Amino acid sequence: QVQLRQSGPGLVKPSQTLSLTCAISGDSVSSNSATWNWVRQSPSRGLEWLGRTYYRSKWYQHYAVSVKSRVTINPDTSKNQFSLQLNSVTPEDTAVYYCARGPGSFAYWGQGILVTVSS
Amino acid sequence: QSVLTQPPSASGTPGQRVTISCSGSSSNIGRNTVVWYQQLPGTAPKLLIYNTDQRPSGVPDRFSGSKSGTSGSLAISGLQSEDEADYYCAAWDDSLKGFWVFGGGTKLTVL
């Protein structure tokens, strides 16, 4: 059974970097069939896919255009996890952030972390 | 504004059949399969339907999905009080370099 466990701060100051981690159990971040995604949810923006990382003989990252200039998603094979970094955050980035396993649809989700951007 | 359009609310009485629509475009639902998620308050979305009409193991057959052109639909038959939740549709969009798009969600109330 795949389980995803998220960690990271719940409060980030404006202009700083939001950093979250998603630890994987029951699967491998280096799987040749899975994709590892970040999705956020807020009342104003609804559900929004931020991007993904996946391994197909080499590592790929793929980002949503809306955040492409500010986002980085990286795998950590030594810890079997992947991370999200979102730079230059504003209050508009306040949301519940989820990690999720693909491809095709998201059958497994992390528990979600509410990240508030405020000074 | 969400890329996929859903009605904000739906309702029904126990035992009834309810349908929730999801309208997209040629770059998403028109070309790709539809996914449906159920979300209870304070929890992560749960996969309900994938590949337009497939149910993961453990999802009751009261839930069914379909697609026609650029619109998808979720049907819930034999409505139960535990079905009261938010429902979201999703699809892969082939525009730009591709990305997942979601509907704005439908709040289902069991009267």
CSV table of N, CA and C in Angstrom, one decimal, chain B residues 5-85:
chain,number,residue,atom,x,y,z
B,5,THR,N,-15.7,23.2,-16.1
B,5,THR,CA,-16.9,23.8,-15.4
B,5,THR,C,-17.8,22.8,-14.8
B,6,GLN,N,-18.1,22.9,-13.6
B,6,GLN,CA,-19.1,22.1,-12.9
B,6,GLN,C,-20.1,23.0,-12.2
B,7,PRO,N,-21.3,22.4,-12.0
B,7,PRO,CA,-22.3,23.2,-11.2
B,7,PRO,C,-21.8,23.3,-9.8
B,8,PRO,N,-22.0,24.4,-9.1
B,8,PRO,CA,-21.5,24.5,-7.7
B,8,PRO,C,-22.2,23.7,-6.7
B,9,SER,N,-23.4,23.3,-7.0
B,9,SER,CA,-24.1,22.5,-6.1
B,9,SER,C,-25.1,21.5,-6.7
B,10,ALA,N,-25.4,20.4,-6.0
B,10,ALA,CA,-26.4,19.4,-6.4
B,10,ALA,C,-27.0,18.8,-5.2
B,11,SER,N,-28.2,18.3,-5.3
B,11,SER,CA,-28.8,17.7,-4.2
B,11,SER,C,-29.7,16.5,-4.6
B,12,GLY,N,-30.0,15.7,-3.6
B,12,GLY,CA,-31.0,14.6,-3.8
B,12,GLY,C,-31.4,14.0,-2.5
B,13,THR,N,-32.4,13.2,-2.6
B,13,THR,CA,-32.8,12.5,-1.4
B,13,THR,C,-32.3,11.0,-1.4
B,14,PRO,N,-32.2,10.4,-0.3
B,14,PRO,CA,-31.7,9.0,-0.2
B,14,PRO,C,-32.4,8.1,-1.2
B,15,GLY,N,-31.6,7.3,-1.9
B,15,GLY,CA,-32.2,6.4,-2.9
B,15,GLY,C,-32.3,7.0,-4.3
B,16,GLN,N,-32.2,8.3,-4.4
B,16,GLN,CA,-32.3,8.9,-5.7
B,16,GLN,C,-31.1,8.7,-6.5
B,17,ARG,N,-31.2,9.1,-7.8
B,17,ARG,CA,-30.0,9.1,-8.7
B,17,ARG,C,-29.7,10.6,-9.0
B,18,VAL,N,-28.4,10.9,-8.9
B,18,VAL,CA,-27.9,12.3,-9.1
B,18,VAL,C,-26.8,12.3,-10.1
B,19,THR,N,-26.8,13.3,-11.0
B,19,THR,CA,-25.7,13.4,-12.0
B,19,THR,C,-25.0,14.7,-11.8
B,20,ILE,N,-23.7,14.7,-12.0
B,20,ILE,CA,-22.9,16.0,-11.9
B,20,ILE,C,-22.2,16.1,-13.3
B,21,SER,N,-22.3,17.2,-13.9
B,21,SER,CA,-21.7,17.4,-15.2
B,21,SER,C,-20.3,18.1,-15.0
B,22,CYS,N,-19.5,18.0,-16.1
B,22,CYS,CA,-18.2,18.6,-16.1
B,22,CYS,C,-17.9,19.0,-17.6
B,23,SER,N,-17.9,20.3,-17.8
B,23,SER,CA,-17.7,20.8,-19.2
B,23,SER,C,-16.3,21.2,-19.4
B,24,GLY,N,-15.7,20.7,-20.5
B,24,GLY,CA,-14.3,21.1,-20.8
B,24,GLY,C,-14.2,21.6,-22.3
B,25,SER,N,-13.1,21.3,-22.9
B,25,SER,CA,-12.8,21.7,-24.3
B,25,SER,C,-12.1,20.6,-25.1
B,26,SER,N,-11.8,21.0,-26.3
B,26,SER,CA,-11.2,20.0,-27.2
B,26,SER,C,-9.7,19.6,-26.7
B,27,SER,N,-9.1,20.5,-26.0
B,27,SER,CA,-7.7,20.2,-25.5
B,27,SER,C,-7.6,19.4,-24.3
B,28,ASN,N,-8.8,19.2,-23.6
B,28,ASN,CA,-8.7,18.4,-22.4
B,28,ASN,C,-9.7,17.2,-22.5
B,29,ILE,N,-10.9,17.4,-22.1
B,29,ILE,CA,-11.9,16.3,-22.1
B,29,ILE,C,-12.1,15.7,-23.5
B,30,GLY,N,-12.0,16.6,-24.5
B,30,GLY,CA,-12.2,16.2,-25.9
B,30,GLY,C,-11.2,15.2,-26.4
B,31,ARG,N,-10.0,15.2,-25.8
B,31,ARG,CA,-8.9,14.4,-26.2
B,31,ARG,C,-8.5,13.3,-25.2
B,32,ASN,N,-8.9,13.5,-23.9
B,32,ASN,CA,-8.4,12.7,-22.9
B,32,ASN,C,-9.5,12.2,-22.0
B,33,THR,N,-9.1,11.2,-21.1
B,33,THR,CA,-10.1,10.6,-20.2
B,33,THR,C,-10.4,11.6,-19.1
B,34,VAL,N,-11.6,11.3,-18.4
B,34,VAL,CA,-12.0,12.1,-17.3
B,34,VAL,C,-11.8,11.4,-16.0
B,35,VAL,N,-11.4,12.1,-15.0
B,35,VAL,CA,-11.2,11.6,-13.6
B,35,VAL,C,-12.1,12.3,-12.7
B,36,TRP,N,-12.6,11.6,-11.7
B,36,TRP,CA,-13.5,12.1,-10.7
B,36,TRP,C,-12.9,11.8,-9.3
B,37,TYR,N,-13.0,12.9,-8.4
B,37,TYR,CA,-12.5,12.7,-7.0
B,37,TYR,C,-13.7,13.1,-6.1
B,38,GLN,N,-13.7,12.5,-5.0
B,38,GLN,CA,-14.6,12.8,-3.9
B,38,GLN,C,-13.8,13.4,-2.7
B,39,GLN,N,-14.2,14.5,-2.2
B,39,GLN,CA,-13.5,15.1,-1.0
B,39,GLN,C,-14.4,15.3,0.1
B,40,LEU,N,-14.1,14.7,1.2
B,40,LEU,CA,-14.8,15.0,2.5
B,40,LEU,C,-14.1,16.1,3.2
B,41,PRO,N,-14.8,16.8,4.1
B,41,PRO,CA,-14.2,18.0,4.8
B,41,PRO,C,-13.0,17.6,5.5
B,42,GLY,N,-11.9,18.4,5.3
B,42,GLY,CA,-10.7,18.3,6.0
B,42,GLY,C,-9.8,17.1,5.6
B,43,THR,N,-10.2,16.5,4.4
B,43,THR,CA,-9.4,15.3,4.0
B,43,THR,C,-8.9,15.6,2.5
B,44,ALA,N,-8.0,14.8,2.1
B,44,ALA,CA,-7.5,14.8,0.7
B,44,ALA,C,-8.5,14.3,-0.2
B,45,PRO,N,-8.5,14.7,-1.5
B,45,PRO,CA,-9.4,14.1,-2.4
B,45,PRO,C,-9.1,12.6,-2.5
B,46,LYS,N,-10.2,11.9,-2.8
B,46,LYS,CA,-10.2,10.4,-3.0
B,46,LYS,C,-10.5,10.1,-4.4
B,47,LEU,N,-9.7,9.2,-5.1
B,47,LEU,CA,-10.0,8.8,-6.5
B,47,LEU,C,-11.3,8.0,-6.5
B,48,LEU,N,-12.2,8.5,-7.4
B,48,LEU,CA,-13.6,7.8,-7.5
B,48,LEU,C,-13.7,7.1,-8.8
B,49,ILE,N,-13.3,7.8,-9.9
B,49,ILE,CA,-13.4,7.3,-11.3
B,49,ILE,C,-12.2,7.7,-12.0
B,50,TYR,N,-11.6,6.7,-12.8
B,50,TYR,CA,-10.5,7.1,-13.6
B,50,TYR,C,-10.8,6.5,-15.0
B,51,ASN,N,-10.0,7.0,-16.0
B,51,ASN,CA,-10.2,6.6,-17.4
B,51,ASN,C,-11.7,6.7,-17.8
B,52,THR,N,-12.3,7.8,-17.3
B,52,THR,CA,-13.7,8.2,-17.7
B,52,THR,C,-14.7,7.3,-17.0
B,53,ASP,N,-14.5,6.0,-17.0
B,53,ASP,CA,-15.6,5.1,-16.5
B,53,ASP,C,-15.2,3.9,-15.6
B,54,GLN,N,-13.9,4.0,-15.2
B,54,GLN,CA,-13.4,2.9,-14.4
B,54,GLN,C,-13.4,3.2,-12.9
B,55,ARG,N,-13.8,2.2,-12.1
B,55,ARG,CA,-13.8,2.5,-10.6
B,55,ARG,C,-12.6,1.7,-10.0
B,56,PRO,N,-11.9,2.4,-9.1
B,56,PRO,CA,-10.8,1.7,-8.3
B,56,PRO,C,-11.5,0.7,-7.4
B,57,SER,N,-10.7,-0.3,-7.0
B,57,SER,CA,-11.1,-1.3,-6.1
B,57,SER,C,-11.7,-0.6,-4.8
B,58,GLY,N,-12.8,-1.0,-4.4
B,58,GLY,CA,-13.4,-0.5,-3.1
B,58,GLY,C,-14.4,0.6,-3.4
B,59,VAL,N,-14.5,1.2,-4.6
B,59,VAL,CA,-15.5,2.2,-4.9
B,59,VAL,C,-16.8,1.5,-5.3
B,60,PRO,N,-17.9,1.8,-4.6
B,60,PRO,CA,-19.2,1.1,-4.9
B,60,PRO,C,-19.6,1.3,-6.4
B,61,ASP,N,-20.3,0.3,-6.9
B,61,ASP,CA,-20.8,0.4,-8.3
B,61,ASP,C,-21.9,1.4,-8.4
B,62,ARG,N,-22.3,2.0,-7.3
B,62,ARG,CA,-23.3,3.1,-7.4
B,62,ARG,C,-22.8,4.3,-8.1
B,63,PHE,N,-21.4,4.4,-8.2
B,63,PHE,CA,-20.8,5.5,-8.8
B,63,PHE,C,-20.4,5.1,-10.3
B,64,SER,N,-20.7,5.9,-11.2
B,64,SER,CA,-20.4,5.6,-12.6
B,64,SER,C,-20.0,6.9,-13.4
B,65,GLY,N,-19.2,6.8,-14.4
B,65,GLY,CA,-18.7,7.9,-15.1
B,65,GLY,C,-18.9,7.7,-16.6
B,66,SER,N,-19.1,8.8,-17.3
B,66,SER,CA,-19.2,8.7,-18.8
B,66,SER,C,-18.7,10.0,-19.4
B,67,LYS,N,-18.6,10.0,-20.7
B,67,LYS,CA,-18.1,11.2,-21.4
B,67,LYS,C,-18.8,11.3,-22.8
B,68,SER,N,-19.1,12.5,-23.2
B,68,SER,CA,-19.6,12.7,-24.6
B,68,SER,C,-19.0,14.0,-25.1
B,69,GLY,N,-18.2,13.9,-26.1
B,69,GLY,CA,-17.5,15.1,-26.7
B,69,GLY,C,-16.6,15.7,-25.7
B,70,THR,N,-16.9,17.0,-25.4
B,70,THR,CA,-16.0,17.7,-24.4
B,70,THR,C,-16.6,17.8,-23.0
B,71,SER,N,-17.6,16.9,-22.7
B,71,SER,CA,-18.2,16.9,-21.4
B,71,SER,C,-18.2,15.6,-20.8
B,72,GLY,N,-17.9,15.6,-19.5
B,72,GLY,CA,-18.0,14.4,-18.7
B,72,GLY,C,-19.1,14.4,-17.7
B,73,SER,N,-19.4,13.2,-17.1
B,73,SER,CA,-20.6,13.2,-16.2
B,73,SER,C,-20.3,12.1,-15.2
B,74,LEU,N,-20.7,12.4,-13.9
B,74,LEU,CA,-20.6,11.5,-12.8
B,74,LEU,C,-22.0,11.2,-12.4
B,75,ALA,N,-22.4,9.9,-12.3
B,75,ALA,CA,-23.7,9.6,-11.8
B,75,ALA,C,-23.6,8.8,-10.5
B,76,ILE,N,-24.5,9.1,-9.6
B,76,ILE,CA,-24.5,8.4,-8.3
B,76,ILE,C,-25.9,7.9,-8.1
B,77,SER,N,-26.1,6.6,-8.1
B,77,SER,CA,-27.4,6.0,-7.9
B,77,SER,C,-27.6,5.5,-6.5
B,78,GLY,N,-28.8,5.3,-6.1
B,78,GLY,CA,-29.0,4.9,-4.7
B,78,GLY,C,-28.4,5.7,-3.7
B,79,LEU,N,-28.6,7.0,-3.8
B,79,LEU,CA,-27.9,8.0,-3.0
B,79,LEU,C,-28.0,7.7,-1.5
B,80,GLN,N,-26.8,7.8,-0.8
B,80,GLN,CA,-26.8,7.6,0.6
B,80,GLN,C,-26.2,8.8,1.3
B,81,SER,N,-26.5,9.0,2.6
B,81,SER,CA,-26.1,10.1,3.3
B,81,SER,C,-24.6,10.3,3.3
B,82,GLU,N,-23.9,9.2,3.3
B,82,GLU,CA,-22.4,9.2,3.3
B,82,GLU,C,-21.8,9.8,2.0
B,83,ASP,N,-22.7,9.9,1.0
B,83,ASP,CA,-22.2,10.5,-0.3
B,83,ASP,C,-22.1,12.0,-0.3
B,84,GLU,N,-22.6,12.6,0.8
B,84,GLU,CA,-22.5,14.1,0.9
B,84,GLU,C,-21.1,14.5,1.0
B,85,ALA,N,-20.6,15.2,0.0
B,85,ALA,CA,-19.2,15.6,-0.1
B,85,ALA,C,-19.1,16.5,-1.3
